[in-house]
């Protein structure tokens, strides 16, 4: 009797872990293989049967591509773009969302509908006009020009609005009683209370800025490219040198995967919270 | 002292403060989100390009669009792309159900499923471009287990290219939708499920009769989001196939981009953008009508 029960739990475990592992293999497999390719210098990945596991481990590809590409420069570019993108979108989006959530004023609903309407624009349609605008502002080939168009997004404004709406109105009232200015109430009382929302926006913006490649290609010169853009040119130039491209790709995705793994807890909770709200 | 502060406070009325707070954000939104929409309307009626004089051409661009084989092909591809929407829902709900339990290592699996979401489309495209080449790993595996009989160049064969790109879009997005559904599953009250189990419901019945109905608002949200992104697909086709072979993977976003930044026909490109926007509008209204009592406020 006891044995049968044990058998049953083992059977249940197997039934859950097998599909979990299959999915994990499907999702992680390509990255593991990339890692494997990056550690095999001189291998042709298109030899058939293809090389899947490294027979020896060598970091030559990394050394070579690092020296050729000057990766430090691209990483620095990416860090600057990402830093300003994250910080300013948190500040500006939350400033925009705060009155929309808390205040009562005319025109609130009109703003709201107008914001939602922006979701219907095809990905590429805004690019041409935005290029012309950035050009007019004299921001071609500047990091400001890269960051500016994406700073305030409707999605982030809504996310912050939702978070602010969850704060009891007593808090703002008590701040007012103490004579704090609205700006101080926003910064010292409200912002600390919506930390989960800030974390979500920070992580999403981090992801978006770190991975952006098309807009930077349009408005920057090659020496100012962020990682993803540099990677796409590397891929174009050295399409035959798989080891290099693999190593370059690993270098470009590693930081974001590390940040993701370190902040995983907030990430997962934050996304759930943001959507539930 | 206190008197003074109050006086300072009342310098702006609530309405003024509201607009002051929103001003920087709204200016940026106006400049980079609304201006492109507004400006593309008059542009669509001109022949604006890098060369020549800009003239009003009436509906010329729109007439041209409807007889432009490439544009029609791109719209067809974009509409066809929507086939992945139901697959995204089914597979990611399945994944969410799988990871919605407290067992050893579950955090690892959740992270593993989410990693494609955080990596750049460029990196993902490079990897899958290799995996899917005719001498690539995918063919090797499929040949070894006998699913296919001969090598297929997934991305450069016009019969499979669109499917291959769609698969990559699906693969990259699954983790994102899984997280949304996981949030939904964790909001399902546990006593509801326990009560059903006491009454003798099987696991499958619980999923069908309780979990899925309660997930409905999440399905609505995910369907809408994935539909929008399927119509707006750009990065993966840009990096992987640039629309080829022929125009087998030419999506409407890519075609709008090409007309704008490769041919520099800004007027025509704007007209195409407008047409696509109307198509997207049609589908979103359709979904809203289809699911009138959406229930969940997605933001």
Coordinates of C-alpha atoms in Angstrom, one line a residue:
Chain A
X1 CA 0.0 0.0 0.0
X2 CA 2.7 2.4 1.1
X3 CA 4.8 1.4 -1.9
X4 CA 2.1 2.1 -4.3
X5 CA 1.6 5.5 -2.9
X6 CA 5.4 6.1 -3.3
X7 CA 5.3 4.9 -6.8
X8 CA 2.5 7.2 -7.6
X9 CA 4.3 10.3 -6.3
X10 CA 7.4 9.3 -8.2
X11 CA 5.3 8.9 -11.3
X12 CA 3.7 12.3 -10.8
X13 CA 7.1 13.9 -10.4
X14 CA 8.4 12.3 -13.6
X15 CA 5.2 13.5 -15.4
X16 CA 5.9 17.1 -14.3
X17 CA 9.7 17.2 -14.7
X18 CA 9.9 15.7 -18.1
X19 CA 7.9 18.4 -19.9
X20 CA 9.6 21.0 -17.8
X21 CA 13.0 19.8 -18.9
X22 CA 11.9 19.6 -22.5
X23 CA 10.7 23.2 -22.5
X24 CA 13.9 24.2 -20.7
X25 CA 16.0 22.5 -23.4
X26 CA 14.0 24.3 -26.1
X27 CA 14.4 27.7 -24.5
X28 CA 18.0 27.4 -23.2
X29 CA 19.4 25.0 -25.7
X30 CA 20.1 27.6 -28.4
X31 CA 22.0 29.7 -25.9
X32 CA 24.0 26.8 -24.6
X33 CA 24.9 25.8 -28.1
X34 CA 26.0 29.4 -28.8
X35 CA 28.3 29.2 -25.8
X36 CA 29.6 25.9 -27.1
X37 CA 30.3 27.4 -30.5
X38 CA 32.1 30.4 -29.0
X39 CA 34.5 28.0 -27.2
X40 CA 35.6 26.1 -30.3
X41 CA 38.1 28.1 -32.3
X42 CA 38.3 27.4 -36.0
X43 CA 35.3 25.1 -36.1
X44 CA 32.9 25.4 -39.0
X45 CA 29.4 25.1 -37.5
X46 CA 28.0 24.3 -41.0
X47 CA 30.1 21.1 -41.3
X48 CA 27.6 18.2 -41.4
X49 CA 27.0 16.7 -38.9
X50 CA 27.3 20.0 -37.1
X51 CA 29.6 20.5 -34.1
X52 CA 27.3 20.6 -31.1
X53 CA 29.6 20.0 -28.1
X54 CA 33.1 21.4 -27.8
X55 CA 35.8 18.8 -27.8
X56 CA 38.1 21.3 -26.2
X57 CA 37.6 24.6 -24.5
X58 CA 39.5 27.7 -25.7
X59 CA 38.9 31.4 -25.1
X60 CA 40.8 32.4 -28.3
X61 CA 37.6 33.6 -30.0
X62 CA 36.9 35.9 -27.1
X63 CA 40.4 37.4 -27.0
X64 CA 40.3 37.9 -30.8
X65 CA 36.9 39.5 -31.1
X66 CA 37.5 41.6 -28.0
X67 CA 40.7 43.1 -29.6
X68 CA 39.2 43.5 -33.0
X69 CA 35.9 45.1 -31.9
X70 CA 37.0 47.3 -29.0
X71 CA 34.1 45.9 -27.0
X72 CA 34.8 48.2 -24.0
X73 CA 33.8 51.2 -26.1
X74 CA 30.5 49.5 -27.2
X75 CA 29.8 48.4 -23.6
X76 CA 30.4 52.0 -22.4
X77 CA 28.0 53.4 -25.1
X78 CA 25.4 50.9 -24.1
X79 CA 25.8 51.7 -20.4
X80 CA 25.4 55.4 -21.1
X81 CA 22.3 54.9 -23.3
X82 CA 20.8 52.5 -20.8
X83 CA 21.5 54.6 -17.7
X84 CA 20.0 57.8 -19.0
X85 CA 17.1 55.8 -20.6
X86 CA 16.2 54.1 -17.3
X87 CA 16.6 57.1 -15.0
X88 CA 14.8 59.7 -17.1
X89 CA 12.0 57.4 -18.1
X90 CA 11.3 56.6 -14.4
X91 CA 11.3 60.3 -13.5
X92 CA 9.3 61.6 -16.5
X93 CA 6.8 58.8 -16.7
X94 CA 6.0 58.9 -13.0
X95 CA 5.7 62.7 -13.2
X96 CA 3.2 62.3 -16.0
X97 CA 1.3 59.5 -14.4
X98 CA 0.9 61.1 -11.0
X99 CA -1.7 63.8 -11.8
X100 CA -3.5 61.3 -14.1
X101 CA -4.0 59.0 -11.1
X102 CA -4.5 61.4 -8.3
X103 CA -5.7 64.9 -9.4
X104 CA -9.1 65.9 -10.7
X105 CA -8.9 68.2 -13.6
X106 CA -10.5 68.9 -17.0
X107 CA -9.0 67.2 -20.0
X108 CA -7.9 64.1 -18.0
X109 CA -10.1 61.7 -20.0
X110 CA -9.0 63.3 -23.3
X111 CA -5.4 62.7 -22.5
X112 CA -6.2 59.2 -21.5
X113 CA -7.9 58.3 -24.8
X114 CA -5.2 60.0 -26.8
X115 CA -2.6 57.9 -25.0
X116 CA -4.4 54.6 -25.7
X117 CA -4.8 55.5 -29.4
X118 CA -1.0 55.5 -29.9
X119 CA -1.0 51.7 -29.7
X120 CA -2.3 51.3 -33.2
X121 CA 0.7 52.8 -35.0
X122 CA 2.8 50.2 -37.0
X123 CA 6.4 49.8 -35.7
X124 CA 8.1 51.5 -38.6
X125 CA 5.6 54.3 -39.3
X126 CA 7.0 56.7 -36.7
X127 CA 10.7 56.2 -37.7
X128 CA 10.8 58.6 -40.7
X129 CA 9.2 61.5 -38.9
X130 CA 11.2 60.9 -35.8
X131 CA 14.3 60.9 -37.9
X132 CA 13.3 64.3 -39.4
X133 CA 12.6 65.7 -35.9
X134 CA 15.9 64.5 -34.4
X135 CA 17.6 66.0 -37.4
X136 CA 15.8 69.4 -36.9
X137 CA 16.8 69.4 -33.3
X138 CA 20.5 68.9 -34.3
X139 CA 20.7 65.6 -32.3
X140 CA 21.9 63.3 -35.1
X141 CA 24.8 61.2 -33.8
X142 CA 24.2 62.1 -30.1
X143 CA 23.2 59.8 -27.3
X144 CA 20.5 62.3 -26.4
X145 CA 19.0 61.7 -29.9
X146 CA 19.0 57.9 -29.2
X147 CA 17.4 58.1 -25.8
X148 CA 14.9 61.0 -26.2
X149 CA 12.2 59.4 -28.5
X150 CA 11.7 56.4 -26.2
X151 CA 11.8 58.1 -22.8
X152 CA 8.1 58.5 -22.3
X153 CA 6.1 55.5 -23.3
X154 CA 2.3 55.1 -22.9
X155 CA 2.9 51.7 -21.3
X156 CA 5.1 53.0 -18.5
X157 CA 2.8 56.0 -17.8
X158 CA -0.1 53.5 -17.4
X159 CA 1.9 51.3 -15.2
X160 CA 2.8 54.2 -12.9
X161 CA -0.7 55.5 -12.9
X162 CA -2.0 52.1 -11.8
X163 CA 0.5 52.1 -8.9
X164 CA -0.3 55.6 -7.8
X165 CA -4.0 54.8 -7.8
X166 CA -3.4 52.1 -5.2
X167 CA -2.0 54.6 -2.6
X168 CA -4.6 55.7 -0.1
X169 CA -5.5 59.4 -0.4
X170 CA -4.8 60.0 3.3
X171 CA -1.1 60.0 2.6
X172 CA -1.3 62.9 0.2
X173 CA -3.6 64.7 2.6
X174 CA -1.3 64.3 5.5
X175 CA 1.6 65.6 3.4
X176 CA -0.5 68.6 2.5
X177 CA -1.3 69.2 6.2
X178 CA 2.4 69.4 6.9
X179 CA 2.7 72.0 4.2
X180 CA 4.8 69.9 1.8
X181 CA 4.7 71.1 -1.8
X182 CA 3.2 68.7 -4.4
X183 CA 6.6 68.0 -5.8
X184 CA 7.8 67.0 -2.4
X185 CA 4.8 64.8 -1.8
X186 CA 5.4 63.1 -5.1
X187 CA 9.1 62.6 -4.5
X188 CA 9.3 61.8 -0.7
X189 CA 5.9 60.2 0.0
X190 CA 4.6 58.7 -3.2
X191 CA 7.7 57.4 -5.0
X192 CA 8.9 55.3 -2.1
X193 CA 5.5 53.6 -2.0
X194 CA 5.5 52.5 -5.6
X195 CA 8.9 50.8 -5.5
X196 CA 7.6 47.6 -7.2
X197 CA 6.3 49.6 -10.1
X198 CA 9.6 51.5 -10.4
X199 CA 11.4 48.2 -10.4
X200 CA 9.3 46.9 -13.3
X201 CA 9.7 50.0 -15.3
X202 CA 13.5 50.1 -14.6
X203 CA 13.9 46.5 -15.7
X204 CA 11.8 46.8 -18.8
X205 CA 13.6 50.0 -19.8
X206 CA 16.9 48.4 -19.0
X207 CA 16.0 45.6 -21.4
X208 CA 14.7 47.9 -24.1
X209 CA 17.7 50.2 -24.0
X210 CA 20.2 47.5 -23.7
X211 CA 18.8 45.6 -26.7
X212 CA 17.9 48.5 -28.9
X213 CA 19.6 48.4 -32.3
X214 CA 17.6 49.8 -35.1
X215 CA 17.1 53.4 -34.0
X216 CA 20.8 53.7 -33.0
X217 CA 21.8 52.4 -36.4
X218 CA 19.6 55.0 -38.0
X219 CA 21.0 58.0 -36.1
X220 CA 24.5 57.1 -34.9
X221 CA 27.9 56.7 -36.5
X222 CA 29.4 53.3 -36.0
X223 CA 31.8 54.3 -33.2
X224 CA 28.8 55.3 -31.1
X225 CA 26.9 52.1 -31.6
X226 CA 25.5 50.2 -28.6
X227 CA 26.2 46.5 -28.3
X228 CA 23.2 45.1 -30.2
X229 CA 23.9 47.5 -33.2
X230 CA 27.6 46.7 -33.2
X231 CA 26.7 43.0 -33.1
X232 CA 24.5 43.3 -36.1
X233 CA 27.4 44.9 -38.1
X234 CA 29.8 42.2 -36.8
X235 CA 27.4 39.6 -38.1
X236 CA 27.3 41.3 -41.5
X237 CA 31.1 41.7 -41.8
X238 CA 32.2 38.3 -40.5
X239 CA 29.4 36.0 -41.4
X240 CA 32.0 33.3 -42.1
X241 CA 33.8 33.6 -38.8
X242 CA 31.3 31.9 -36.6
X243 CA 33.5 31.7 -33.5
X244 CA 34.0 35.4 -33.4
X245 CA 30.3 36.2 -33.9
X246 CA 29.4 33.6 -31.3
X247 CA 31.8 35.1 -28.8
X248 CA 30.6 38.6 -29.6
X249 CA 27.0 37.5 -29.2
X250 CA 27.8 35.9 -25.8
X251 CA 29.6 39.1 -24.7
X252 CA 26.5 41.2 -25.7
X253 CA 23.9 39.0 -24.0
X254 CA 25.8 38.1 -20.9
X255 CA 25.3 41.4 -19.0
X256 CA 21.6 41.5 -19.5
X257 CA 21.2 37.8 -18.5
X258 CA 23.2 38.5 -15.4
X259 CA 21.1 41.5 -14.5
X260 CA 18.0 39.4 -15.1
X261 CA 19.2 36.6 -12.9
X262 CA 20.2 38.9 -10.1
X263 CA 16.9 40.8 -10.1
X264 CA 14.8 37.8 -11.1
X265 CA 12.7 37.9 -7.9
X266 CA 11.6 41.5 -8.4
X267 CA 11.2 41.0 -12.1
X268 CA 8.8 38.1 -11.8
X269 CA 6.9 39.6 -8.9
X270 CA 6.8 43.0 -10.5
X271 CA 5.4 41.8 -13.8
X272 CA 2.7 39.8 -12.1
X273 CA 1.9 42.8 -9.9
X274 CA 1.8 45.1 -12.8
X275 CA -0.6 43.0 -14.8
X276 CA -2.8 42.0 -11.9
X277 CA -3.2 45.7 -10.9
Chain B
X1 CA 6.8 80.2 9.2
X2 CA 4.0 77.8 8.5
X3 CA 1.8 80.5 7.2
X4 CA 4.5 81.3 4.6
X5 CA 4.7 77.7 3.4
X6 CA 0.9 77.5 2.9
X7 CA 1.0 80.8 0.9
X8 CA 3.8 79.3 -1.3
X9 CA 1.7 76.2 -1.8
X10 CA -1.3 78.0 -3.1
X11 CA 0.7 79.8 -5.8
X12 CA -0.5 77.1 -8.2
X13 CA -3.9 75.7 -8.4
X14 CA -4.4 71.9 -8.6
X15 CA -5.1 72.1 -12.4
X16 CA -1.9 74.2 -12.9
X17 CA 0.2 71.8 -10.9
X18 CA -1.2 68.9 -12.8
X19 CA -0.2 70.4 -16.1
X20 CA 3.2 71.4 -14.8
X21 CA 3.8 67.8 -13.7
X22 CA 2.8 66.4 -17.0
X23 CA 4.4 69.0 -19.2
X24 CA 7.8 67.3 -19.8
X25 CA 6.3 63.9 -20.4
X26 CA 3.5 65.2 -22.6
X27 CA 5.9 67.3 -24.6
X28 CA 8.1 64.3 -25.4
X29 CA 5.0 62.2 -26.2
X30 CA 3.7 64.9 -28.4
X31 CA 7.0 65.3 -30.2
X32 CA 7.8 61.6 -30.8
X33 CA 4.5 59.8 -30.6
X34 CA 1.8 62.1 -31.7
X35 CA 3.6 64.3 -34.1
X36 CA 4.6 61.3 -36.3
X37 CA 0.9 60.3 -36.4
X38 CA -0.3 63.8 -37.2
X39 CA 2.4 64.7 -39.7
X40 CA 2.1 61.4 -41.6
X41 CA -1.4 62.3 -42.7
X42 CA -0.5 65.3 -44.8
X43 CA 2.7 63.6 -45.8
X44 CA 0.7 60.7 -47.2
X45 CA -0.9 63.0 -49.8
X46 CA 2.5 64.3 -51.1
X47 CA 5.3 62.9 -53.1
X48 CA 7.8 64.0 -50.4
X49 CA 11.2 62.3 -50.9
X50 CA 14.8 63.3 -50.7
X51 CA 14.9 64.3 -54.3
X52 CA 12.6 66.7 -56.2
X53 CA 10.1 69.2 -55.2
X54 CA 7.4 68.2 -52.7
X55 CA 3.9 68.4 -54.3
X56 CA 0.4 67.5 -53.2
X57 CA -0.6 64.4 -55.1
X58 CA -4.0 63.6 -53.7
X59 CA -4.8 60.0 -53.4
X60 CA -2.0 59.0 -55.7
X61 CA 0.0 57.2 -53.0
X62 CA -3.1 55.2 -51.9
X63 CA -3.9 54.2 -55.5
X64 CA -0.3 53.1 -55.9
X65 CA -0.4 51.1 -52.7
X66 CA -3.3 49.0 -53.8
X67 CA -1.6 48.1 -57.0
X68 CA 1.8 47.5 -55.4
X69 CA 2.4 43.8 -55.5
X70 CA 5.0 44.0 -52.7
X71 CA 2.8 46.0 -50.4
X72 CA -0.1 43.6 -51.0
X73 CA 2.2 40.7 -50.3
X74 CA 3.5 42.4 -47.1
X75 CA -0.1 43.0 -45.9
X76 CA -0.9 39.3 -46.6
X77 CA 2.2 38.2 -44.7
X78 CA 1.4 40.4 -41.8
X79 CA -2.2 39.1 -41.6
X80 CA -0.9 35.5 -41.9
X81 CA 1.5 36.3 -39.1
X82 CA -1.5 36.5 -36.8
X83 CA -1.8 32.7 -36.9
X84 CA 0.8 32.5 -34.1
X85 CA -1.6 34.3 -31.7
X86 CA -3.6 31.3 -30.7
X87 CA -0.5 29.1 -30.5
X88 CA 1.1 31.7 -28.2
X89 CA -1.9 31.5 -25.9
X90 CA -2.1 27.7 -25.8
X91 CA 1.6 27.0 -25.3
X92 CA 2.2 29.8 -22.8
X93 CA -0.9 28.7 -20.7
X94 CA 0.5 25.2 -20.8
X95 CA 3.9 26.5 -19.6
X96 CA 2.3 28.6 -16.9
X97 CA 0.3 25.6 -15.6
X98 CA 3.6 23.6 -15.5
X99 CA 5.5 26.2 -13.5
X100 CA 2.6 27.1 -11.2
X101 CA 3.6 24.8 -8.4
X102 CA 6.0 24.7 -5.5
X103 CA 8.5 22.0 -6.4
X104 CA 12.3 21.8 -6.3
X105 CA 14.0 23.9 -9.0
X106 CA 10.9 25.6 -10.2
X107 CA 12.6 29.0 -10.0
X108 CA 15.2 27.7 -12.4
X109 CA 12.6 26.6 -14.9
X110 CA 10.8 29.9 -14.7
X111 CA 14.0 31.8 -15.3
X112 CA 15.0 29.4 -18.2
X113 CA 11.7 30.0 -19.9
X114 CA 12.1 33.8 -19.6
X115 CA 15.7 34.1 -20.8
X116 CA 14.8 34.4 -24.5
X117 CA 12.6 37.4 -23.6
X118 CA 15.4 39.4 -22.1
X119 CA 18.0 38.8 -24.8
X120 CA 18.2 41.1 -27.9
X121 CA 16.4 40.1 -31.1
X122 CA 19.8 40.5 -32.9
X123 CA 21.4 37.8 -30.7
X124 CA 18.3 35.6 -31.0
X125 CA 18.2 36.1 -34.8
X126 CA 21.9 35.2 -35.2
X127 CA 21.5 32.0 -33.2
X128 CA 18.4 30.8 -35.0
X129 CA 19.7 31.9 -38.3
X130 CA 22.6 29.4 -37.8
X131 CA 20.4 26.7 -36.2
X132 CA 18.0 26.8 -39.2
X133 CA 20.5 26.9 -42.0
X134 CA 20.5 23.9 -44.3
X135 CA 23.6 22.3 -42.6
X136 CA 22.4 23.5 -39.2
X137 CA 21.7 21.8 -36.0
X138 CA 17.9 21.8 -36.5
X139 CA 18.1 19.8 -39.7
X140 CA 20.6 17.4 -38.1
X141 CA 18.3 16.7 -35.2
X142 CA 15.2 16.4 -37.4
X143 CA 17.0 14.1 -39.8
X144 CA 18.4 12.0 -36.9
X145 CA 15.0 11.3 -35.4
X146 CA 13.4 10.8 -38.8
X147 CA 10.9 13.7 -38.9
X148 CA 12.3 15.0 -42.3
X149 CA 14.0 13.1 -45.1
X150 CA 16.1 15.8 -46.6
X151 CA 17.7 19.0 -45.5
X152 CA 15.6 22.1 -45.6
X153 CA 17.0 25.6 -45.7
X154 CA 14.2 26.9 -43.4
X155 CA 14.9 30.6 -43.8
X156 CA 15.8 30.7 -47.5
X157 CA 13.1 28.4 -48.9
X158 CA 10.1 30.5 -49.8
X159 CA 7.7 27.8 -48.6
X160 CA 9.1 27.6 -45.1
X161 CA 10.7 31.1 -44.5
X162 CA 7.6 32.8 -43.1
X163 CA 6.9 29.8 -40.8
X164 CA 10.5 29.8 -39.6
X165 CA 10.4 33.5 -38.7
X166 CA 7.0 33.1 -37.0
X167 CA 8.5 30.3 -35.0
X168 CA 11.3 32.5 -33.8
X169 CA 8.8 35.3 -32.8
X170 CA 6.8 32.7 -30.9
X171 CA 9.8 31.2 -29.2
X172 CA 11.1 34.6 -28.1
X173 CA 7.7 35.7 -26.7
X174 CA 6.5 32.6 -24.9
X175 CA 8.2 33.4 -21.6
X176 CA 6.6 36.9 -21.5
X177 CA 3.1 35.5 -21.9
X178 CA 3.8 32.7 -19.5
X179 CA 4.6 35.2 -16.8
X180 CA 1.3 37.0 -17.4
X181 CA -0.7 33.7 -17.3
X182 CA 1.3 32.6 -14.2
X183 CA 0.1 35.9 -12.5
X184 CA -3.4 34.9 -13.5
X185 CA -3.1 31.4 -12.2
X186 CA -1.8 32.6 -8.9
X187 CA -4.8 34.8 -8.6
X188 CA -7.1 31.8 -8.8
X189 CA -8.5 31.2 -5.3
X190 CA -7.2 27.9 -3.9
X191 CA -10.3 27.1 -1.9
X192 CA -12.2 27.1 -5.1
X193 CA -10.0 24.3 -6.5
X194 CA -9.9 22.4 -3.2
X195 CA -13.7 22.4 -3.0
X196 CA -13.9 21.0 -6.5
X197 CA -11.4 18.3 -5.7
X198 CA -13.3 17.3 -2.6
X199 CA -16.4 16.9 -4.8
X200 CA -14.3 14.5 -6.9
X201 CA -13.2 16.6 -9.8
X202 CA -10.1 15.4 -11.7
X203 CA -7.1 17.6 -12.4
X204 CA -8.2 18.0 -16.0
X205 CA -11.7 19.0 -15.0
X206 CA -10.3 21.6 -12.6
X207 CA -8.2 23.1 -15.4
X208 CA -11.1 23.1 -17.8
X209 CA -13.9 24.1 -15.6
X210 CA -12.2 26.5 -13.1
X211 CA -8.8 27.6 -14.2
X212 CA -9.4 28.4 -17.8
X213 CA -12.6 30.4 -17.2
X214 CA -10.9 32.4 -14.5
X215 CA -8.0 33.1 -16.9
X216 CA -10.3 34.6 -19.5
X217 CA -9.5 38.3 -18.8
X218 CA -5.8 37.4 -19.1
X219 CA -6.4 35.6 -22.4
X220 CA -8.1 38.7 -23.6
X221 CA -5.1 40.9 -22.6
X222 CA -2.5 38.5 -24.1
X223 CA -4.5 38.1 -27.3
X224 CA -4.6 41.8 -27.8
X225 CA -0.9 42.3 -27.0
X226 CA 0.3 39.4 -29.1
X227 CA -2.0 40.4 -32.0
X228 CA -0.6 44.0 -32.0
X229 CA 3.0 42.8 -31.9
X230 CA 2.3 40.2 -34.6
X231 CA 1.1 43.0 -36.9
X232 CA 4.0 45.2 -35.9
X233 CA 6.7 42.5 -36.3
X234 CA 9.9 44.1 -37.5
X235 CA 13.2 43.3 -35.9
X236 CA 13.4 39.6 -36.6
X237 CA 12.6 39.9 -40.3
X238 CA 14.9 42.8 -40.6
X239 CA 17.9 40.9 -39.2
X240 CA 17.1 37.4 -40.4
X241 CA 15.7 37.6 -43.9
X242 CA 15.2 41.3 -44.8
X243 CA 11.9 40.2 -46.3
X244 CA 13.3 37.5 -48.6
X245 CA 13.4 35.1 -50.3
X246 CA 11.5 37.1 -52.9
X247 CA 9.0 38.8 -50.6
X248 CA 8.1 35.6 -48.7
X249 CA 8.8 37.2 -45.3
X250 CA 8.1 40.9 -46.2
X251 CA 6.0 42.2 -43.4
X252 CA 4.2 45.5 -43.6
X253 CA 6.4 47.2 -41.0
X254 CA 9.5 46.2 -42.9
X255 CA 8.0 47.4 -46.2
X256 CA 7.1 50.8 -44.6
X257 CA 10.7 51.0 -43.3
X258 CA 12.2 50.1 -46.7
X259 CA 10.1 52.7 -48.5
X260 CA 11.2 55.3 -45.9
X261 CA 14.8 54.6 -45.3
X262 CA 16.0 52.7 -48.3
X263 CA 14.0 54.2 -51.2
X264 CA 13.5 57.5 -49.3
X265 CA 9.9 57.9 -50.5
X266 CA 8.6 59.5 -47.3
X267 CA 5.2 60.4 -48.7
X268 CA 4.5 56.9 -49.9
X269 CA 5.9 55.3 -46.7
X270 CA 3.5 57.5 -44.7
X271 CA 0.5 56.5 -46.8
X272 CA 1.4 52.8 -46.2
X273 CA 1.7 53.5 -42.5
X274 CA -1.8 55.0 -42.5
X275 CA -3.3 52.0 -44.3
X276 CA -1.8 49.6 -41.8
X277 CA -2.9 51.7 -38.9
X278 CA -6.5 51.4 -40.2
X279 CA -6.1 47.6 -40.5
X280 CA -4.8 47.4 -36.9
X281 CA -7.6 49.6 -35.7
X282 CA -10.1 47.3 -37.4
X283 CA -8.7 44.3 -35.6
X284 CA -8.5 45.9 -32.2
X285 CA -12.1 47.1 -32.4
X286 CA -13.1 43.6 -33.5
X287 CA -11.4 42.0 -30.4
X288 CA -12.9 44.6 -28.1
X289 CA -16.4 43.8 -29.4
X290 CA -15.6 40.1 -29.3
X291 CA -14.8 40.4 -25.7
X292 CA -17.0 43.2 -24.4
X293 CA -16.8 42.4 -20.7
X294 CA -13.0 42.2 -20.8
X295 CA -13.0 42.4 -17.0
X296 CA -9.3 43.1 -16.4
X297 CA -7.7 46.5 -16.8
X298 CA -4.5 45.6 -18.6
X299 CA -2.5 48.4 -17.1

